[in-house]
Amino acid sequence: MTIHTIHDAFCQRVKAAPDKTMAERPGQASLTFAEGLSGVGSLAAALVARGVVKGDRVAVQVDKSVEALLLCLACQRVGAIFLPLNTGYTASEIDYFVGDAEPRLFVCRPEDLERLRTAMPGTVAVESLGARADGTLLDLAASLSPVTQATPVSHDDLAAILYTSGTTGRPKGAMLSHGNLATNCDALLTAWRFTDQDKLIHALPIFHTHGLFVAANMSLAAGATMIFLEKFDADTVLDLMPDATVLMGVPTFYSRLVQSDRLTADRVSNMRLFISGSAPLLADVHLAFRAATGHAILERYGMTETCMITSNPYEGDRRAGTVGFPLQDVEVRIANREDGTVLAQGETGAIQVKGPNVFGGYWRMPEKTASEFTDDGFFITGDLGRFDAEGYLHIVGRDKDLVISGGYNVYPKEIEQLIDEVPGVVESAVIGLPHPDFGEAVTAVVVAQAGAELDEASVIAAISAGLARYKQPKQVLFADALPRNVMGKVQKNVLRDTHAGLYKGEGELSGRSRSR
Ligand code: MCA
Ligand code: AMP
């Protein structure tokens, strides 16, 4: 199958099987593909009514719903650029995105509508969309004749902008084209043998690549059914397994599932595939899952800027601790971190990627974009890795200062800047420490002024107001000084080594109980 755009592939699926269930949603009526298409047409009309034209950005910060997914397709229908935002972002975080992306329309949760209509610049229309098919955008859509013709787009036209934070602390909008999304979806459908016979348990958020451009796009393009869950809950997912075929999740899904004695080979007998990505899956979890179910979790590797890059094989050995082989048409190489020369198999270095999956650059940041590509067009991922003798890619570390907590990226710089402004703080360093549930726990190491009355609670309280919950430190440690190298750079590896095993809740976290 060759996909031109996800919207086109979806429309073909509607034609082929209009009455097929597109999404089951516990507690609400299911939706067929034909109903989905009708929703897309109406939402597209609402976009047009709010002045959205080809190339305009539509920013969306709403709770997960099938309608939000239809809104993404409606953007594609009118050639607009979908800009999903983490529901955890606070008002000050949102201000930045709106200032940078200058959306024509901002779609928010119903409870935020009044506030945002006052707060947004006059150039931005504001409508709401709720999780139970409610909100002003749907009211507007229902009053209009649907848009039935798609605005023509090319492979290079932008389909989405996804913000990722940066080592400078300033988020960057990764510009993803229709071609990026379509070719990657195509490659994944083939690699994972995903078809209209599949029923996917969709428990990921839909404001990031994993839940939106991997899980949802594949289901829409293949004509598969999604069981669309508001969020991940291990017991709910276990309840649904006998009726489903595929689960895609971050490692935390799997580390929580293996703790349940309900995870058995019997329960998963209808499931054909479990996929993990967004953060490293511990080999222990891989093995425990295999022991409980007989299934080897298929681990893959991707990035917002590149969509999916590599995958363990569908047929063949899925190796714990590796992320497998490059996907179809994707080139991956390992380069020397200092001089950029390409390294031989077995050597460890910077992972670089080229292919139709790689984004066009950062929104309105040409210099930043240029600095992250090599002269011959490879994107520098910031991850470190090596290929083993059989060609499996191993990710061995990160060249970028990044913590990944439960699959969410947290850039230390952003948190350090806030902590450093707290009265009584001399300086700080934010690191990730091993955490049994989230993989890494955001941890702040703070140097306080002599006599300053600071403790963990006061530091967290001082920075929390403007910071999404998942970015807030799970623990704050105090030190007399930060270790530095001869260049004066803070040695975070030394801090990680010194404090490894010091995660405060480690002991109590070995069951299902979790602290902050
Ligand atoms: C929730 N909390 C978190 C996280 N999630 N803290 C740190 N890291 C997190 N990821 C906070 C909650 O606000 C709460 O705080 C406390 O931790 C416990 O919440 P809990 O109920 O356990 O959380 P949850 O609602 O069950 O969520 C955990 C989760 C969720 C299911 C792992 O974070 C999740 O769905 N993550 C997926 C992220 C994702 O889709 N990443 C893909 C990015 P309090 O109790 O204090 O209020 S795309 C990507 O990375 C690339 C492209 C790729 O390769 O895929
Ligand atoms: P994001 O910027 O949210 O797209 O996160 C991308 C980053 O997640 C990558 O650069 C990797 O560091 C990490 N990542 C994604 N998948 C994996 C994986 N399977 N194993 C290890 N790290 C991963």
XYZ file of C-alpha atoms and ligand atoms in Angstrom:
594
model
C 0.000 0.000 0.000
C 1.304 3.463 -0.836
C -0.231 6.252 1.166
C -0.366 9.825 -0.166
C -1.746 11.367 3.024
C -3.286 9.863 6.142
C -6.526 11.676 5.265
C -6.593 10.017 1.820
C -5.877 6.586 3.269
C -8.661 7.101 5.813
C -11.127 8.107 3.051
C -10.240 4.967 1.100
C -10.967 2.889 4.181
C -14.347 4.561 4.586
C -15.179 3.678 0.986
C -14.064 0.073 1.444
C -15.910 -0.562 4.719
C -18.160 2.330 5.811
C -19.919 0.364 8.544
C -16.799 -1.011 10.152
C -16.174 0.207 13.699
C -13.483 2.849 13.732
C -13.469 3.386 17.486
C -14.997 1.646 20.451
C -15.090 3.841 23.497
C -16.085 2.413 26.844
C -19.042 4.313 28.287
C -19.903 5.985 24.965
C -21.334 4.827 21.628
C -18.910 3.338 19.111
C -18.176 5.181 15.890
C -18.080 3.667 12.398
C -15.682 4.777 9.688
C -18.579 6.475 7.831
C -19.558 8.362 10.987
C -15.945 9.354 11.427
C -15.831 10.733 7.895
C -19.005 12.694 8.451
C -17.472 14.206 11.601
C -14.362 15.169 9.649
C -16.481 17.002 7.043
C -18.421 18.928 9.690
C -15.330 19.833 11.683
C -13.639 20.984 8.476
C -16.621 23.292 7.907
C -16.185 24.706 11.411
C -12.503 25.355 10.674
C -13.393 27.201 7.475
C -16.046 29.202 9.336
C -13.376 30.326 11.773
C -11.222 31.567 8.927
C -8.780 28.652 8.760
C -7.142 28.294 5.339
C -4.353 26.111 3.955
C -1.128 26.588 5.929
C -2.840 28.023 9.032
C -1.985 26.505 12.388
C -4.770 25.036 14.531
C -3.565 24.656 18.122
C -5.396 22.055 20.178
C -5.221 21.477 23.930
C -8.099 19.147 24.748
C -8.760 15.961 26.676
C -8.429 12.802 24.653
C -11.439 12.028 22.478
C -12.247 10.502 19.107
C -13.510 13.942 18.048
C -10.040 15.365 18.690
C -8.675 12.771 16.290
C -11.320 13.714 13.738
C -10.216 17.323 14.187
C -6.705 16.304 13.160
C -8.150 14.764 9.978
C -10.331 17.848 9.441
C -7.177 19.973 9.501
C -5.753 17.733 6.799
C -8.941 18.122 4.763
C -8.544 21.919 4.637
C -4.740 21.842 4.403
C -4.278 23.308 7.889
C -1.433 22.428 10.230
C -2.456 20.498 13.351
C -0.654 21.614 16.499
C -1.485 19.369 19.448
C -0.474 20.455 22.946
C 0.071 18.347 26.060
C -2.941 18.737 28.340
C -0.526 19.171 31.234
C 0.900 22.454 29.886
C 0.121 25.444 32.056
C -1.079 28.893 30.939
C 2.436 30.302 30.790
C 3.662 27.356 28.722
C 0.713 27.828 26.331
C 1.471 31.558 25.930
C 4.840 30.666 24.470
C 3.414 28.211 21.914
C 0.732 30.643 20.799
C 3.249 33.477 20.429
C 5.593 31.277 18.431
C 3.154 29.385 16.209
C 0.575 32.163 15.737
C -2.378 29.814 15.241
C -5.538 31.016 13.489
C -7.624 28.925 15.889
C -7.058 27.574 19.403
C -9.275 24.670 20.450
C -9.412 24.222 24.222
C -11.233 22.281 26.916
C -14.756 23.642 27.609
C -13.705 24.733 31.105
C -10.908 26.913 29.661
C -13.027 28.649 27.009
C -14.032 31.798 28.870
C -10.557 32.450 30.224
C -8.842 31.857 26.900
C -11.290 33.964 24.894
C -10.184 36.871 27.084
C -6.508 35.953 27.253
C -5.742 35.069 23.612
C -4.521 37.684 21.142
C -7.325 39.101 18.962
C -5.958 37.292 15.909
C -6.661 33.868 17.444
C -10.207 32.466 17.378
C -10.987 30.235 20.393
C -13.445 27.314 20.423
C -13.860 24.380 22.781
C -14.011 20.622 22.406
C -14.911 18.353 25.316
C -14.191 14.688 25.891
C -17.879 13.730 25.654
C -18.621 15.071 22.175
C -19.400 18.520 23.569
C -18.068 22.046 23.126
C -18.585 25.067 20.894
C -16.573 23.683 17.981
C -18.955 20.741 17.599
C -21.987 23.036 18.029
C -20.668 25.190 15.232
C -19.844 22.134 13.091
C -23.391 20.787 13.500
C -24.881 24.011 12.130
C -22.870 23.974 8.878
C -22.825 21.982 5.634
C -19.841 19.658 5.661
C -16.742 20.261 3.566
C -16.660 17.282 1.212
C -13.699 18.199 -1.002
C -10.182 17.964 0.381
C -7.827 20.873 -0.319
C -5.018 19.413 -2.451
C -1.733 19.023 -0.592
C 1.697 17.824 -1.649
C 3.977 15.448 0.234
C 6.024 18.462 1.334
C 3.124 20.507 2.704
C 3.011 20.595 6.479
C 0.530 18.369 8.283
C 1.571 19.100 11.863
C 3.842 20.992 14.184
C 4.839 19.204 17.383
C 6.729 21.130 19.997
C 9.693 19.459 21.629
C 11.707 21.191 24.281
C 15.349 21.835 23.740
C 18.619 21.833 25.565
C 18.381 25.624 25.564
C 15.085 25.315 27.433
C 13.202 26.984 24.575
C 10.710 24.625 22.886
C 11.033 24.125 19.151
C 8.219 23.312 16.748
C 9.112 20.253 14.678
C 7.507 20.659 11.241
C 6.140 17.357 9.947
C 4.917 17.035 6.389
C 2.194 14.845 4.940
C 5.002 12.858 3.310
C 6.730 12.267 6.659
C 3.554 10.891 8.229
C 2.386 8.892 5.219
C 5.677 7.167 4.421
C 6.322 6.319 8.064
C 2.828 4.915 8.473
C 3.338 2.829 5.338
C 6.637 1.463 6.637
C 5.099 0.562 10.019
C 2.035 -1.131 8.521
C 4.392 -3.385 6.588
C 6.868 -3.927 9.405
C 4.232 -4.863 11.971
C 1.803 -6.632 9.570
C -0.922 -4.269 10.732
C -4.247 -4.733 8.866
C -7.993 -4.158 9.016
C -8.208 -7.379 11.017
C -6.494 -5.675 13.957
C -8.081 -4.226 17.049
C -5.735 -1.867 18.847
C -5.939 -0.946 22.513
C -5.282 2.800 22.300
C -4.320 4.011 25.777
C -1.718 6.654 24.874
C -2.265 10.405 24.805
C -2.920 11.798 21.304
C -0.854 14.966 21.575
C 2.455 13.223 20.811
C 3.869 11.170 17.971
C 3.402 7.789 19.631
C -0.349 7.969 20.253
C -1.173 10.141 17.229
C 1.164 9.382 14.348
C 1.962 5.778 15.193
C -1.059 4.250 16.934
C -3.950 6.309 15.544
C -2.594 6.935 12.034
C -1.875 3.253 11.525
C -5.386 2.268 12.624
C -7.042 4.916 10.426
C -4.920 4.041 7.398
C -5.301 0.272 7.810
C -9.016 0.354 8.551
C -8.438 -1.283 11.936
C -10.605 -0.759 15.007
C -9.319 1.153 18.005
C -10.485 0.656 21.551
C -10.083 4.265 22.496
C -9.307 4.706 26.186
C -9.125 8.020 27.992
C -5.814 6.983 29.549
C -3.748 3.959 30.518
C -4.967 1.845 33.388
C -3.450 -1.614 33.767
C -6.655 -3.320 34.924
C -8.748 -1.850 32.124
C -6.173 -2.880 29.549
C -6.080 -6.409 31.008
C -9.887 -6.550 30.820
C -9.764 -5.647 27.133
C -6.983 -7.971 26.000
C -9.216 -10.986 25.208
C -11.003 -8.830 22.615
C -7.984 -7.059 21.112
C -4.967 -7.920 18.969
C -2.353 -5.174 19.484
C -1.135 -2.902 22.279
C 1.257 0.012 21.764
C 2.712 1.626 24.841
C 5.552 3.301 26.662
C 7.688 1.099 28.961
C 5.690 2.209 32.024
C 2.642 0.401 30.551
C 4.611 -2.826 30.532
C 6.310 -2.393 33.891
C 2.841 -1.873 35.397
C 1.288 -4.805 33.510
C 3.937 -7.288 34.644
C 3.097 -6.482 38.256
C -0.404 -7.900 37.823
C -1.051 -11.572 38.373
C -3.891 -11.191 35.846
C -1.282 -11.009 33.071
C -1.297 -14.602 31.823
C -0.843 -16.476 28.539
C -4.575 -17.247 28.597
C -5.588 -13.640 28.887
C -3.422 -12.587 25.947
C -4.272 -15.531 23.694
C -6.080 -13.242 21.207
C -3.274 -10.663 21.209
C -0.742 -10.930 18.394
C 1.588 -8.026 19.163
C 2.848 -5.865 22.020
C 4.934 -2.845 21.005
C 7.004 -0.572 23.233
C 8.758 2.704 22.534
C 9.453 6.332 23.520
C 11.938 5.311 26.225
C 14.166 2.320 26.957
C 12.357 -0.854 27.927
C 14.236 -2.567 30.720
C 15.448 -6.025 29.730
C 13.988 -7.303 33.041
C 10.524 -6.131 32.064
C 10.897 -7.672 28.602
C 11.837 -11.000 30.202
C 9.136 -10.871 32.877
C 6.518 -10.117 30.225
C 7.730 -13.012 28.127
C 7.663 -15.348 31.093
C 4.089 -14.363 31.958
C 2.628 -14.356 28.451
C 4.975 -16.078 26.007
C 5.129 -12.794 24.016
C 8.365 -10.982 23.237
C 7.568 -7.267 23.355
C 8.596 -5.622 20.071
C 10.683 -2.564 20.893
C 11.112 0.239 18.401
C 12.862 3.626 18.379
C 11.631 7.009 17.204
C 11.663 10.731 17.735
C 9.243 13.559 17.199
C 11.550 14.943 14.478
C 11.919 11.653 12.627
C 8.792 9.637 13.352
C 9.821 5.983 13.741
C 13.399 5.061 12.865
C 14.067 1.413 13.731
C 12.108 -1.602 14.864
C 12.779 -5.078 16.115
C 11.573 -7.628 13.583
C 8.029 -8.936 13.450
C 9.361 -12.276 12.381
C 12.701 -13.192 13.886
C 14.378 -12.496 17.142
C 13.082 -9.493 19.115
C 16.065 -8.702 21.274
C 15.661 -7.185 24.691
C 17.770 -4.062 25.099
C 17.918 -3.344 21.356
C 15.696 -1.311 19.048
C 16.187 -3.476 15.977
C 16.796 -2.525 12.352
C 16.160 0.642 10.294
C 12.651 0.790 8.828
C 12.045 0.682 5.074
C 13.801 3.603 3.257
C 15.364 4.879 6.496
C 19.161 5.208 6.687
C 20.795 5.076 10.102
C 24.497 5.531 10.740
C 26.791 5.933 13.703
C 29.226 8.845 13.616
C 32.111 10.057 15.701
C 30.761 12.666 18.130
C 33.719 15.002 17.683
C 34.590 14.967 13.982
C 31.478 13.415 12.446
C 33.285 10.603 10.614
C 31.147 7.550 10.058
C 32.054 4.676 12.384
C 32.228 0.982 11.704
C 29.808 -1.631 12.947
C 30.351 -2.290 16.639
C 31.653 1.194 17.415
C 29.651 3.533 19.623
C 28.835 7.060 18.534
C 26.138 9.554 17.563
C 23.039 8.111 15.890
C 22.218 9.963 12.661
C 19.157 9.449 10.455
C 18.121 10.250 6.900
C 14.987 9.347 4.987
C 11.452 10.346 4.029
C 10.517 10.121 7.717
C 12.797 12.997 8.752
C 11.101 16.368 9.413
C 11.733 19.538 7.426
C 13.072 21.613 10.298
C 12.051 23.649 13.321
C 9.343 26.257 12.884
C 10.928 29.647 12.255
C 14.346 28.462 13.506
C 16.507 28.010 10.391
C 19.785 28.236 12.289
C 18.748 25.720 14.911
C 17.572 23.426 12.118
C 20.862 23.736 10.238
C 22.871 22.950 13.365
C 21.062 19.646 13.859
C 21.754 18.292 10.370
C 25.074 17.173 8.908
C 26.302 18.633 5.603
C 25.103 15.523 3.789
C 21.597 15.773 5.192
C 21.566 13.380 8.161
C 19.625 14.453 11.258
C 21.671 14.250 14.453
C 19.344 12.548 16.930
C 21.293 13.329 20.095
C 21.177 9.632 20.997
C 24.257 7.454 21.272
C 24.333 3.936 19.936
C 26.011 1.116 18.082
C 25.080 -1.616 15.663
C 25.907 -5.133 16.772
C 27.226 -7.877 14.509
C 23.720 -8.865 13.432
C 22.720 -5.296 12.627
C 20.541 -4.628 15.671
C 20.805 -1.041 16.921
C 21.586 -0.602 20.623
C 20.877 2.795 22.196
C 23.556 3.187 24.819
C 22.955 6.722 26.051
C 22.140 10.295 25.170
C 24.337 13.113 23.983
C 21.549 15.539 24.877
C 20.643 16.654 28.355
C 17.253 15.023 28.585
C 15.229 13.060 31.117
C 12.482 10.728 29.857
C 9.870 10.134 32.522
C 7.057 7.709 31.721
C 7.639 8.438 28.026
C 7.498 12.222 28.428
C 10.584 14.275 27.676
C 11.746 16.705 30.324
C 14.571 19.089 29.480
C 16.609 19.845 32.621
C 17.495 23.363 31.475
C 13.880 24.496 31.712
C 13.581 23.277 35.316
C 17.033 24.518 36.333
C 16.190 28.023 35.127
C 13.126 28.075 37.374
C 14.941 26.631 40.410
C 17.827 29.080 40.046
C 15.366 31.957 40.425
C 14.093 30.673 43.794
C 15.388 32.946 46.602
C 18.157 31.183 48.510
C 19.285 28.968 45.612
C 22.860 29.366 44.378
C 22.571 26.900 41.499
C 20.966 23.637 40.537
C 21.289 20.649 38.256
C 18.400 18.470 37.156
C 19.062 14.815 36.347
C 17.118 11.610 35.803
C 17.508 8.878 38.403
C 16.327 5.308 37.819
C 12.674 4.992 38.823
C 10.797 1.698 38.893
C 7.573 3.099 37.431
C 8.537 6.042 35.207
C 11.951 4.699 34.114
C 13.615 7.942 35.131
C 12.566 10.314 37.896
C 13.174 14.040 37.446
C 15.519 14.876 40.319
C 16.882 18.290 41.262
C 20.232 18.716 42.990
C 20.272 22.136 44.631
C 23.066 24.188 46.134
C 21.545 26.561 48.695
C 22.998 29.761 50.131
C 24.337 29.431 53.662
C 21.492 29.910 56.102
C 18.763 29.746 53.432
C 15.627 28.060 54.689
C 15.044 25.707 51.801
C 13.768 22.177 51.715
C 12.324 19.865 49.081
C 8.754 21.054 49.562
C 9.592 24.752 49.360
C 11.631 24.327 46.168
C 8.875 22.298 44.490
C 6.199 24.747 45.648
C 8.170 27.693 44.287
C 8.453 26.337 40.746
C 5.235 24.375 40.342
C 2.758 27.048 39.270
C 4.015 27.406 35.705
C 5.203 23.871 35.153
C 3.333 20.824 33.848
C 3.003 18.167 36.561
C 5.143 15.524 34.859
C 8.074 17.959 34.666
C 8.072 18.732 38.379
C 10.918 17.095 40.321
C 9.922 13.912 42.092
C 12.655 14.658 44.573
C 15.024 17.486 45.521
C 18.471 16.708 46.926
C 20.805 19.281 48.448
C 24.577 19.468 47.875
C 27.362 21.797 48.985
C 28.596 22.201 45.412
C 28.024 20.755 41.951
C 30.817 18.639 40.417
C 32.395 20.401 37.412
C 34.942 19.438 34.789
C 37.970 21.560 33.876
C 35.831 23.564 31.448
C 33.517 24.445 34.333
C 30.672 22.303 32.978
C 28.491 20.516 35.515
C 29.229 16.788 35.372
C 25.769 15.301 35.381
C 27.141 11.799 34.917
C 28.965 12.207 38.243
C 25.749 13.401 39.884
C 23.825 10.476 38.425
C 26.457 8.039 39.667
C 26.651 9.639 43.103
C 22.905 9.608 43.604
C 22.023 6.399 41.738
C 19.823 4.245 43.936
C 18.907 7.264 45.993
C 15.411 7.609 44.598
C 13.512 8.210 47.785
C 10.533 5.996 47.060
C 12.424 3.109 45.533
C 11.626 0.612 48.245
C 7.971 1.477 48.526
C 7.586 1.579 44.756
C 8.124 -2.099 44.331
C 4.377 -2.788 44.524
C 1.685 -0.794 42.802
C 2.056 2.044 45.326
C 3.753 5.076 43.910
C 4.715 8.311 45.507
C 4.766 11.676 43.687
C 1.886 11.226 35.217
N 2.669 11.773 36.166
C 3.930 11.705 35.741
C 3.880 11.119 34.466
N 2.601 10.829 34.175
N 5.086 12.087 36.325
C 6.202 11.890 35.638
N 6.226 11.329 34.417
C 5.091 10.940 33.806
N 5.106 10.408 32.581
C 2.337 12.302 37.477
C 0.876 12.516 37.678
O 0.575 13.866 37.400
C 0.698 12.166 39.139
O 1.106 13.217 39.928
C 1.674 11.098 39.385
O 2.697 11.308 38.393
C 1.163 9.713 39.261
O 0.317 9.665 38.170
P -0.217 8.313 37.597
O -1.673 8.186 37.869
O 0.648 7.209 37.960
O 0.012 8.615 36.082
P -0.772 8.098 34.911
O -1.908 8.998 34.608
O -1.051 6.647 35.102
O 0.280 8.310 33.716
C 1.459 7.563 33.611
C 1.595 7.171 32.157
C 1.467 8.481 31.313
C 0.517 6.205 31.766
C 2.961 6.544 31.950
O 2.457 9.409 31.730
C 1.539 8.240 29.860
O 0.549 7.874 29.219
N 2.698 8.439 29.256
C 2.886 8.302 27.823
C 3.670 9.438 27.279
C 3.761 9.381 25.761
O 2.799 9.151 25.043
N 4.961 9.548 25.233
C 5.241 9.472 23.816
C 5.977 10.697 23.348
P 0.304 13.671 41.216
O -0.268 12.431 41.828
O 1.337 14.302 42.026
O -0.723 14.586 40.681
S 6.377 10.530 21.607
C 7.979 9.991 21.691
O 8.566 9.959 22.717
C 8.704 9.431 20.489
C 8.285 9.988 19.186
C 8.538 7.937 20.466
O 9.540 7.267 20.203
O 7.401 7.491 20.686
P 10.719 12.753 21.675
O 11.556 13.947 21.513
O 9.626 12.884 22.666
O 10.225 12.352 20.379
O 11.650 11.620 22.256
C 12.579 10.992 21.446
C 13.611 10.327 22.270
O 13.044 9.241 22.990
C 14.700 9.699 21.435
O 15.655 10.639 20.995
C 15.266 8.679 22.398
O 16.175 9.291 23.290
C 14.032 8.243 23.162
N 13.504 6.956 22.695
C 12.465 6.694 21.884
N 12.290 5.364 21.747
C 13.255 4.765 22.485
C 13.621 3.411 22.768
N 12.921 2.385 22.285
N 14.688 3.204 23.554
C 15.395 4.218 24.069
N 15.100 5.516 23.866
C 14.035 5.789 23.081
